[in-house]
PDB file of C-alpha atoms and ligand atoms in Angstrom:
ATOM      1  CA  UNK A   1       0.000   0.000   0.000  1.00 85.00           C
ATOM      2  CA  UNK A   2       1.632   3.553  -0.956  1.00 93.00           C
ATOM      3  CA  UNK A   3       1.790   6.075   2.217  1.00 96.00           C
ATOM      4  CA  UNK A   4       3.624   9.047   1.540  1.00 98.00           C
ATOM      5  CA  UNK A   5       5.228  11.244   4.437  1.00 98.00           C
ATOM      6  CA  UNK A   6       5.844  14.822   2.683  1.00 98.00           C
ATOM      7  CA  UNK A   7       8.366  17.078   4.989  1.00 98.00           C
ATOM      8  CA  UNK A   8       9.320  20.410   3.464  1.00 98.00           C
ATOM      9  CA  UNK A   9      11.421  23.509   4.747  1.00 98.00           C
ATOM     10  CA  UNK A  10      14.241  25.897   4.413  1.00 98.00           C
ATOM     11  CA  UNK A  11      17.681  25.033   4.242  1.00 97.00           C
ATOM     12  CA  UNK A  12      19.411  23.057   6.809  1.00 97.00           C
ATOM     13  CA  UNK A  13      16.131  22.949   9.222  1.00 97.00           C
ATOM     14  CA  UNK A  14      16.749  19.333  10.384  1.00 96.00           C
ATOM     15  CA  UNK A  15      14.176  17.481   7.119  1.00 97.00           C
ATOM     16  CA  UNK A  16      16.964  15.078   6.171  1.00 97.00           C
ATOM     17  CA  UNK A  17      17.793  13.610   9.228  1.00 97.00           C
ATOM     18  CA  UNK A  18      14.053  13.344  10.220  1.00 98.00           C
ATOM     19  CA  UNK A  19      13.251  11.941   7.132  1.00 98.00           C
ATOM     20  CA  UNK A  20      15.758   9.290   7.303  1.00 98.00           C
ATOM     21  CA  UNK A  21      14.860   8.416  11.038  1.00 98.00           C
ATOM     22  CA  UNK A  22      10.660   8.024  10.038  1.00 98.00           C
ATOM     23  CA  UNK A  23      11.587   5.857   7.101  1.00 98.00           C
ATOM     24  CA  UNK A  24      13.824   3.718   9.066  1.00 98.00           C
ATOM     25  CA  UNK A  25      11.200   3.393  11.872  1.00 97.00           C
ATOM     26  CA  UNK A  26       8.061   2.419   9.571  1.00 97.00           C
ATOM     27  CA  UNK A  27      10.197   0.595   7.154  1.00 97.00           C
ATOM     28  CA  UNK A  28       9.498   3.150   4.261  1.00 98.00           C
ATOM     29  CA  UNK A  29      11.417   4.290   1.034  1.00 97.00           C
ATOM     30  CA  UNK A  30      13.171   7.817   1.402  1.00 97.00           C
ATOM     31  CA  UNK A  31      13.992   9.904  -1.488  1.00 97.00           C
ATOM     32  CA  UNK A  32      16.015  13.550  -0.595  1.00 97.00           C
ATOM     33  CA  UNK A  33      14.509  15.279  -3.648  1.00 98.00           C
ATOM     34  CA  UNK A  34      17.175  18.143  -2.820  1.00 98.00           C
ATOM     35  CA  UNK A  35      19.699  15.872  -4.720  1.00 97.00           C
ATOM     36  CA  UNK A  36      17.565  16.039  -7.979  1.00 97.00           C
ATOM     37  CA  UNK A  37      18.463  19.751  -7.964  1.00 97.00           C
ATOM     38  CA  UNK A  38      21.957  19.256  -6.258  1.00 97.00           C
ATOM     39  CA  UNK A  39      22.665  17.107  -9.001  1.00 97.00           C
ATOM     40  CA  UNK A  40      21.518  19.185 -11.800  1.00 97.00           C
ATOM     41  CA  UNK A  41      22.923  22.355 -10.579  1.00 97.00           C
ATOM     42  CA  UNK A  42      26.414  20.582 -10.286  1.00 96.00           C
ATOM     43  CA  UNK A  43      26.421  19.397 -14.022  1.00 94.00           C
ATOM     44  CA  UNK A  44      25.586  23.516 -14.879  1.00 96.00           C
ATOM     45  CA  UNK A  45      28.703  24.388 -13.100  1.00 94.00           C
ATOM     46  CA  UNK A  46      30.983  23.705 -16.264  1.00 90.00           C
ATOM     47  CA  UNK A  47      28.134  25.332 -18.542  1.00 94.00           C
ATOM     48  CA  UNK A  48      25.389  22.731 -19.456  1.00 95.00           C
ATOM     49  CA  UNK A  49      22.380  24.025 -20.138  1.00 96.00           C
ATOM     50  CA  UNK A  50      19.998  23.647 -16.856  1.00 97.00           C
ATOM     51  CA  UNK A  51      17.440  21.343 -18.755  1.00 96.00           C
ATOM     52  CA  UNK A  52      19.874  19.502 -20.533  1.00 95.00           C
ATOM     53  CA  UNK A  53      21.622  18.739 -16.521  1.00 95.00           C
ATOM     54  CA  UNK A  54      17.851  17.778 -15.857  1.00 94.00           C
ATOM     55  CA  UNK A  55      17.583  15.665 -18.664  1.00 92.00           C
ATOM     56  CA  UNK A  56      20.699  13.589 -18.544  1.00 89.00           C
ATOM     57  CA  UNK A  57      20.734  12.925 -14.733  1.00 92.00           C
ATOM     58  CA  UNK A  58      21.046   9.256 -13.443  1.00 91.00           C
ATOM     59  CA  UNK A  59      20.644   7.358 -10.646  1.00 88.00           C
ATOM     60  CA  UNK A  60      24.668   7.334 -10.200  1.00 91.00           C
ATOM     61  CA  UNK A  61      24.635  11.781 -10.186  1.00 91.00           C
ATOM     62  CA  UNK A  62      22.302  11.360  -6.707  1.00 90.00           C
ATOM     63  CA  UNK A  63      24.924   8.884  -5.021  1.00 89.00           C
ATOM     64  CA  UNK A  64      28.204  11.406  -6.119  1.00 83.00           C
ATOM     65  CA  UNK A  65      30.431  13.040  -3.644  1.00 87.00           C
ATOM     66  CA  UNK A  66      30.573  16.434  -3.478  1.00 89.00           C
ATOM     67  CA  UNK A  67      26.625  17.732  -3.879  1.00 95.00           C
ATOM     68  CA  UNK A  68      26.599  18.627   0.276  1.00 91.00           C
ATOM     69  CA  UNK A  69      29.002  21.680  -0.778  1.00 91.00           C
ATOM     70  CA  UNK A  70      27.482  25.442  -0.714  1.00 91.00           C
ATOM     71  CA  UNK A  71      28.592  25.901  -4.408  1.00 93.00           C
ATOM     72  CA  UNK A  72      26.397  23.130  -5.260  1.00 95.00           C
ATOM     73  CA  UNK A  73      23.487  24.194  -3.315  1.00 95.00           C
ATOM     74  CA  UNK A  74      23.354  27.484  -4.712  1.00 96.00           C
ATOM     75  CA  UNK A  75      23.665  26.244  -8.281  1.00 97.00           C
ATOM     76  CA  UNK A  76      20.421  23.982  -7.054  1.00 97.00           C
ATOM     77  CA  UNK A  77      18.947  27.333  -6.166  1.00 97.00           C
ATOM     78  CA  UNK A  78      18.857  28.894  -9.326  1.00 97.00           C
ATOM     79  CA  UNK A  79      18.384  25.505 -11.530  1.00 98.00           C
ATOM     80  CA  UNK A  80      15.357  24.747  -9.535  1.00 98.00           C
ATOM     81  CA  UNK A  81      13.868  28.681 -10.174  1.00 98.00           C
ATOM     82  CA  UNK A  82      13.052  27.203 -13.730  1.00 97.00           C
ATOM     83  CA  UNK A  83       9.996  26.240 -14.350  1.00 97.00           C
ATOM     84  CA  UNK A  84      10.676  23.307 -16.944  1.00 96.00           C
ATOM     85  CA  UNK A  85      13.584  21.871 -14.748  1.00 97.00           C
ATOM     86  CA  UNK A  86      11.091  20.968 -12.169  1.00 97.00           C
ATOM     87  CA  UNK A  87       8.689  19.796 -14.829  1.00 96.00           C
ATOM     88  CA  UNK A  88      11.404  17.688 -15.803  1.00 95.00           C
ATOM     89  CA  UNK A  89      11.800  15.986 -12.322  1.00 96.00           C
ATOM     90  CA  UNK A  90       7.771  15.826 -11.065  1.00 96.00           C
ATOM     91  CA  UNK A  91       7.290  12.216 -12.554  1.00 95.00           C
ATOM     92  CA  UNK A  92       9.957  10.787 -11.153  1.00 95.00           C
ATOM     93  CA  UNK A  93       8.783  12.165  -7.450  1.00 97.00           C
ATOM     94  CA  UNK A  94       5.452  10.972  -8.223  1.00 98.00           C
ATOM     95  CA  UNK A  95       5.763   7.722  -8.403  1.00 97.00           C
ATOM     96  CA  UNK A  96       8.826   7.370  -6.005  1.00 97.00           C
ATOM     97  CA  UNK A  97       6.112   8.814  -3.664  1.00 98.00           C
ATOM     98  CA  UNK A  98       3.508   6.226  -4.344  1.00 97.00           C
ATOM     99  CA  UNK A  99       5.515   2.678  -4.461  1.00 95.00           C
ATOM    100  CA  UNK A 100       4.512   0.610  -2.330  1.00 91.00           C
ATOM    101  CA  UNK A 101       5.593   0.181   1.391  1.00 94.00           C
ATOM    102  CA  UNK A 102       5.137   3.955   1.271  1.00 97.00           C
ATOM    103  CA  UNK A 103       7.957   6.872   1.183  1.00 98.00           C
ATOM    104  CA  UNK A 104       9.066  10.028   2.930  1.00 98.00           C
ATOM    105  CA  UNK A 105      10.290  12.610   0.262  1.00 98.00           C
ATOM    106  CA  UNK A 106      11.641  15.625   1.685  1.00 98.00           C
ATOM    107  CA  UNK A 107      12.039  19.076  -0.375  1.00 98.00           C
ATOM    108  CA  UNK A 108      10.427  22.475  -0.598  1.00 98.00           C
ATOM    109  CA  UNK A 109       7.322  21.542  -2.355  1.00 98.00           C
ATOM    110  CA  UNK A 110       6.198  18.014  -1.585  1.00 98.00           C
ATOM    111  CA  UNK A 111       3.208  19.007   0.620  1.00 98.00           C
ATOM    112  CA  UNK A 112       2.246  21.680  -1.836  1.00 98.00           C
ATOM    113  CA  UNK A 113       2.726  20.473  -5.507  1.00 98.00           C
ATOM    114  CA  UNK A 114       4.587  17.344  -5.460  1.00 98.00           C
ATOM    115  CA  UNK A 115       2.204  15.531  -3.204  1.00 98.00           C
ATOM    116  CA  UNK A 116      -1.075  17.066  -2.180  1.00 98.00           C
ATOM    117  CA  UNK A 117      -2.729  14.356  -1.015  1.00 97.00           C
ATOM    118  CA  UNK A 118       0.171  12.666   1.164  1.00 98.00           C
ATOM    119  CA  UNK A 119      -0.635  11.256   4.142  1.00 97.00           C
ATOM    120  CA  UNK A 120       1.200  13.420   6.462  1.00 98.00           C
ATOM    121  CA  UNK A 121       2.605  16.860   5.711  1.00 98.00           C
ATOM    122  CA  UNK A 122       5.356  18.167   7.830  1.00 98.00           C
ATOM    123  CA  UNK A 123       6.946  21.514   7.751  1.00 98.00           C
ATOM    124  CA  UNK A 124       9.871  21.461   9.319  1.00 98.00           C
ATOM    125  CA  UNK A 125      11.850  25.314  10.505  1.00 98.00           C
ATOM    126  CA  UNK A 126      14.233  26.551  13.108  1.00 98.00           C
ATOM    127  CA  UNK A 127      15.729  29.923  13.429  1.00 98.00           C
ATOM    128  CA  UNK A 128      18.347  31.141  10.721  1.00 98.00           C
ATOM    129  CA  UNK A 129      20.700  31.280  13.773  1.00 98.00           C
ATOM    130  CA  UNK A 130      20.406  27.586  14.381  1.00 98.00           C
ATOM    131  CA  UNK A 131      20.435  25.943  11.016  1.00 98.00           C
ATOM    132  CA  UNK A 132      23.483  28.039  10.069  1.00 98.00           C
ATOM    133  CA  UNK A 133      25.240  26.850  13.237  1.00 98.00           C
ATOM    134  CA  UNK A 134      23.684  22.997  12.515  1.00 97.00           C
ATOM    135  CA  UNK A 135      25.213  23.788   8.916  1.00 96.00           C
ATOM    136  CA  UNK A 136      28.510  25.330  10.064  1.00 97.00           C
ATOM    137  CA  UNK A 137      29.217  22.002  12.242  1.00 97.00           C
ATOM    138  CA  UNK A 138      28.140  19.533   9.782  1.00 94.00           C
ATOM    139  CA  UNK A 139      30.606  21.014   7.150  1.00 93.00           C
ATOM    140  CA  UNK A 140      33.464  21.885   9.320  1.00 96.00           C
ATOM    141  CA  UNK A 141      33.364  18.447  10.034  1.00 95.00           C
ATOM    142  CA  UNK A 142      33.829  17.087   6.587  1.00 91.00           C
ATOM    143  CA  UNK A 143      36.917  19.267   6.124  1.00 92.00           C
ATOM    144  CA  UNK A 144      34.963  22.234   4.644  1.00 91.00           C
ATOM    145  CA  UNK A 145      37.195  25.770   5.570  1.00 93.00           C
ATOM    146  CA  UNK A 146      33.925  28.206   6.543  1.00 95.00           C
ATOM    147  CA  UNK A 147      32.692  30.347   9.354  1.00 97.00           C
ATOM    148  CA  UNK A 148      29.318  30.836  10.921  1.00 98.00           C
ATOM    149  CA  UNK A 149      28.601  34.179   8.816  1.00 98.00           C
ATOM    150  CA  UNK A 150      29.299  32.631   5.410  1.00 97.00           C
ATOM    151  CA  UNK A 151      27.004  29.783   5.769  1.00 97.00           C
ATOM    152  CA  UNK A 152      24.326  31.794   7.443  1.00 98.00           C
ATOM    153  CA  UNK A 153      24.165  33.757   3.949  1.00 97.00           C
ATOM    154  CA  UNK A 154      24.417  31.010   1.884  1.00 96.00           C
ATOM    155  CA  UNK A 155      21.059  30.048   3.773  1.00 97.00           C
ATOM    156  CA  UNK A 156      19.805  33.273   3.507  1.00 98.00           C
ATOM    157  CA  UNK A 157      20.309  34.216   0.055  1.00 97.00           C
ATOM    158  CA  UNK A 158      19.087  30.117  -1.121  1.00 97.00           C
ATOM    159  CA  UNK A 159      15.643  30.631   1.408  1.00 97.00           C
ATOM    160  CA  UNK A 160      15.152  34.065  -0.521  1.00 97.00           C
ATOM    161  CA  UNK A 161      15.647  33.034  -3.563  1.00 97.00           C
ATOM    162  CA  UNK A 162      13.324  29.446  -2.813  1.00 97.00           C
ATOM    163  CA  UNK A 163      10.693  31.294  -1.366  1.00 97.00           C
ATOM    164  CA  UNK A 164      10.222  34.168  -4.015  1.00 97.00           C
ATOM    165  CA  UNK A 165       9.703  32.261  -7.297  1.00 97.00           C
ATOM    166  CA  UNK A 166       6.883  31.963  -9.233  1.00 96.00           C
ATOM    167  CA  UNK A 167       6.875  28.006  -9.405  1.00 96.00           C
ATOM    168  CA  UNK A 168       6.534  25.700  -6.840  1.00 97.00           C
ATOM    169  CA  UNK A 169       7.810  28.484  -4.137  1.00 96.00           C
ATOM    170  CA  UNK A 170       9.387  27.605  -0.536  1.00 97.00           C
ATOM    171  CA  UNK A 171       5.941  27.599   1.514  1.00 96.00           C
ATOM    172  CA  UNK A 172       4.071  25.299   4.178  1.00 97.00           C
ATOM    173  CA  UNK A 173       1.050  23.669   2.872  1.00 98.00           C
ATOM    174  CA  UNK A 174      -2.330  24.693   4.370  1.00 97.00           C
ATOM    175  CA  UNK A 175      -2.786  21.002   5.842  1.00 97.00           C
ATOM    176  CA  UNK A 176       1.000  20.540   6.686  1.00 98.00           C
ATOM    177  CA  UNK A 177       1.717  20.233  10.849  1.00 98.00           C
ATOM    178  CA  UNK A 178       4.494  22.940  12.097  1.00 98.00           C
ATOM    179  CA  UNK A 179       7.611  21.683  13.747  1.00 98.00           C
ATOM    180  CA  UNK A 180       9.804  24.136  14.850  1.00 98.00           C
ATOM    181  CA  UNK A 181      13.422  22.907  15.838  1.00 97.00           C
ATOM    182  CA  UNK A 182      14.959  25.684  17.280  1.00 97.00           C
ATOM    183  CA  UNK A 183      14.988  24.300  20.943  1.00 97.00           C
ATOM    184  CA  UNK A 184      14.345  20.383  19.689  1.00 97.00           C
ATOM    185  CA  UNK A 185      17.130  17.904  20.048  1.00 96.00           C
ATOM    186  CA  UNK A 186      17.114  15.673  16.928  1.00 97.00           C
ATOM    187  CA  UNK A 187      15.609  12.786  19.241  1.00 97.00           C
ATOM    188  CA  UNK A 188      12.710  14.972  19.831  1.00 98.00           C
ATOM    189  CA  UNK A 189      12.069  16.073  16.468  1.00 98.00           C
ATOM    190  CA  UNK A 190      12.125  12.745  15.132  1.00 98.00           C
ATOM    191  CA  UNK A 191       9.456  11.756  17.865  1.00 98.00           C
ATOM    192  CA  UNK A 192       7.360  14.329  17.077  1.00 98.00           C
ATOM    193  CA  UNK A 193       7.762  13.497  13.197  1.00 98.00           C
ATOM    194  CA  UNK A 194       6.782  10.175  14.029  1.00 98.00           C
ATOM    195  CA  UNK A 195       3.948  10.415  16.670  1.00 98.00           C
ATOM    196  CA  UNK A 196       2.373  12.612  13.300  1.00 97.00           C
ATOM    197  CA  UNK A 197       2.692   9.324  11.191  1.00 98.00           C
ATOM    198  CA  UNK A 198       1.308   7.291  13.690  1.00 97.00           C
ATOM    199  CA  UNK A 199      -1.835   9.569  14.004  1.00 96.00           C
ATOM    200  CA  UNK A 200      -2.375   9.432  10.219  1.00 94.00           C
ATOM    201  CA  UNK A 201      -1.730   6.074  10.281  1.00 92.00           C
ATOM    202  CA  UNK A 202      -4.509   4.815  12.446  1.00 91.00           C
ATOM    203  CA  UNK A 203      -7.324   7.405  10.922  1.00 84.00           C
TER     204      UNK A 203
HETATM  205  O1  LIG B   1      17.828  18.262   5.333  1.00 72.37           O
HETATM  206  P1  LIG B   1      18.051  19.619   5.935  1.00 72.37           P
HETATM  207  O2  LIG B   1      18.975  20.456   5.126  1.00 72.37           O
HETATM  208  O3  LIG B   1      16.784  20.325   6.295  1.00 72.37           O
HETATM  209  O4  LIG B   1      18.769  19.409   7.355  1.00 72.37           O
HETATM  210  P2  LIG B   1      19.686  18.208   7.878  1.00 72.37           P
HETATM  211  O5  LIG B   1      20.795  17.981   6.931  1.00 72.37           O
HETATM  212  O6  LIG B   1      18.822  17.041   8.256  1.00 72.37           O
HETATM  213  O7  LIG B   1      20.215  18.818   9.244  1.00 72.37           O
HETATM  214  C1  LIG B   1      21.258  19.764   9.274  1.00 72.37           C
HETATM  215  C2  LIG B   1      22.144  19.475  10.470  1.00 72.37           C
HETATM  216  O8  LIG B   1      21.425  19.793  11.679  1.00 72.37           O
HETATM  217  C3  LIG B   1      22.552  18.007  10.601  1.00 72.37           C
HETATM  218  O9  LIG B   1      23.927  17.960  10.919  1.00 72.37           O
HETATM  219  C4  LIG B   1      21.731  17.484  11.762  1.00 72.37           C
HETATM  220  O10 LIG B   1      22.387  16.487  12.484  1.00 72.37           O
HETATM  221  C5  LIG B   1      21.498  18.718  12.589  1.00 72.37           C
HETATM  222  N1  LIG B   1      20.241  18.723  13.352  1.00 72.37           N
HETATM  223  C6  LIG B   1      20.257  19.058  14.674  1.00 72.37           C
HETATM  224  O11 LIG B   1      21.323  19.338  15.207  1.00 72.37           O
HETATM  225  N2  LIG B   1      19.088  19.105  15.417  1.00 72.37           N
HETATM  226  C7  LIG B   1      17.913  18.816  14.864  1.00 72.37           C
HETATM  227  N3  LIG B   1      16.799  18.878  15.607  1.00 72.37           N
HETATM  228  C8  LIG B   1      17.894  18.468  13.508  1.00 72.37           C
HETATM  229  C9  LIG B   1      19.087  18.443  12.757  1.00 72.37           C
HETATM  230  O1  LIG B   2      19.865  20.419   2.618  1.00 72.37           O
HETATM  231  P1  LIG B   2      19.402  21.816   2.253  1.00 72.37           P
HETATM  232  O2  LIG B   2      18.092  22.101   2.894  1.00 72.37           O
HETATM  233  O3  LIG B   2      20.440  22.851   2.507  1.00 72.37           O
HETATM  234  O4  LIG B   2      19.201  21.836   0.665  1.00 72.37           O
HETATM  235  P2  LIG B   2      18.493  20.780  -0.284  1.00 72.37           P
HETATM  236  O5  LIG B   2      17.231  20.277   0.339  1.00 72.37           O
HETATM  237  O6  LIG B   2      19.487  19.752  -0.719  1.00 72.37           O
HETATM  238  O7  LIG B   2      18.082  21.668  -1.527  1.00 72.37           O
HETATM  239  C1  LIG B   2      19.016  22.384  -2.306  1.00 72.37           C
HETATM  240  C2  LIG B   2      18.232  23.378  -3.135  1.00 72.37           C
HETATM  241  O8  LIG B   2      17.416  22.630  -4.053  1.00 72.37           O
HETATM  242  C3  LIG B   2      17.271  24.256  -2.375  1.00 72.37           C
HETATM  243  O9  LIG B   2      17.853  25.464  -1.924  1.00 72.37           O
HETATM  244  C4  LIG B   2      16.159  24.514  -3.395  1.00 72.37           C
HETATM  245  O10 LIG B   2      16.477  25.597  -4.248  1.00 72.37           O
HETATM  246  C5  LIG B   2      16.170  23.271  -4.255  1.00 72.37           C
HETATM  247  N1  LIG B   2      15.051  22.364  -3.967  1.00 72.37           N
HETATM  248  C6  LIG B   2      13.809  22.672  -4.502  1.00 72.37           C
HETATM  249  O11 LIG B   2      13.651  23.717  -5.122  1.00 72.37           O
HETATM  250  N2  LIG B   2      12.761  21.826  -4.357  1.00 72.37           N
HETATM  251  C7  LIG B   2      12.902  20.688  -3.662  1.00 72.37           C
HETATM  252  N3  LIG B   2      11.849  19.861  -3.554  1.00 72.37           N
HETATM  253  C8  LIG B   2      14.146  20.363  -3.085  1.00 72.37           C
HETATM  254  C9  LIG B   2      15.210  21.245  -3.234  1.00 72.37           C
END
C-alpha cells in the first residue's frame, strides 16, 4: 500500500535527518529530492544548459560526492527557479512517492505540488541562527574551511531566492503540521515526526 510522508522547509532545518529516522522506523522508502536539484545544478557548473543537466541525470549523479558543498546548493537554487527543470523531475517524485511500502520525500514543495494528497505533511523550521550553526558544524566536520557568517548567507540568500519564485515556491502547505526545531534535540524532532505518522496512520 503507498503512504507518503511529505516534509518540506528551508535550508538546513533538520528534514533530512528526520526523514531518514521516520523511514527507518516504519520501514518506508526515502527519497532527498534536494539531490535532484543538487545534481543538476552541479552538471551547470561547467556550462550545461539547466534542462539539458535535468535531462541527462542518473541514478549514479544522486549517489556522487561532493553535492553537500554550498557551491552546489546554490547552483540547485537557481536551476530549480526554472519552471521546466522541475517539470522535468515531477514524474519521477510521483511515483517514487507512491511505491509501495510507502515513502518520505523531503524538499520544498512536496506538501504543496509534489504531493497534495500525502498522508502526512510536515513543515519542518528553526531559526536562521540555528540551522546556520547545525550547517557550520556539519561542514566543518567534513573538512569544509567556513565560518558561521558565510554559511548563514548562503542560507539566507538560497531561502530568498526558494521562497520568491513563481513556481513551486518555498511555503508550508495549508494542511501541513508545524515543527519548529529551534529548541528540539534531533531525538525529539524525530518523535514528534513520528507520533504525526502514527496519528495518520490509524485514521
Ligand atoms: O535536510 P536539511 O537540510 O533540512 O537538514 P539536515 O541535513 O537534516 O540537518 C542539518 C544538520 O542539523 C545536521 O547535521 C543534523 O544532524 C542537525 N540537526 C540538529 O542538530 N538538530 C535537529 N533537531 C535536527 C538536525
Ligand atoms: O539540505 P538543504 O536544505 O540545505 O538543501 P536541499 O534540500 O538539498 O536543496 C538544495 C536546493 O534545491 C534548495 O535550496 C532549493 O532551491 C532546491 N530544492 C527545490 O527547489 N525543491 C525541492 N523539492 C528540493 C530542493
Amino acid at each position: 500500500m503507498a503512504f507518503t510522508v511529505a516534509i518540506d522547509g528551508p535550508a538546513a532545518a533538520g528534514k533530512g535527518t528526520i526523514s531518514r529516522a521516520v523511514a527507518d522506523k516504519f520501514g518506508f522508502a526515502h527519497l532527498d529530492t534536494g539531490l535532484l536539484y543538487r545534481a543538476t545544478g552541479r552538471r551547470t557548473l561547467d556550462g550545461t544548459d539547466p534542462m539539458e543537466a535535468a535531462r541527462l541525470l542518473t541514478p549514479e549523479d544522486l549517489q556522487a560526492d561532493g553535492l553537500r558543498t554550498p557551491d552546489v546548493a546554490q547552483a540547485a537554487s537557481r536551476v530549480a527557479a526554472i519552471p521546466e527543470v522541475r517539470a522535468a523531475l515531477v514524474d519521477f517524485q510521483r511515483a517514487f512517492a507512491r511505491r509501495n511500502g510507502g515513502a518520505v520525500l523531503d524538499g520544498r514543495d512536496i506538501g504543496t505540488v509534489i504531493c497534495p494528497d500525502a498522508e502526512v505533511k510536515l513543515f519542518v523550521t528553526a531559526s536562521d541562527e540555528v540551522r546556520a550553526k547545525r550547517r557550520l558544524d556539519e561542514l566543518l566536520g567534513k573538512g569544509h574551511e567556513t565560518d558561521f557568517e558565510t554559511v548563514l548567507c548562503d542560507l539566507q540568500t538560497r531561502d530568498a531566492r526558494d521562497s520568491a519564485r513563481a513556481t513551486a515556491p518555498l511555503k508550508s502547505a495549508e494542511d501541513a503540521v508545524m515543527l519548529d526545531t529551534t529548541r528540539m534535540s534531533i531525538e525529539e524532532a524525530v518523535a514528534a515526526a513520528c507520533a504525526e505518522v502514527v496519528r495518520k496512520q490509524a485514521l
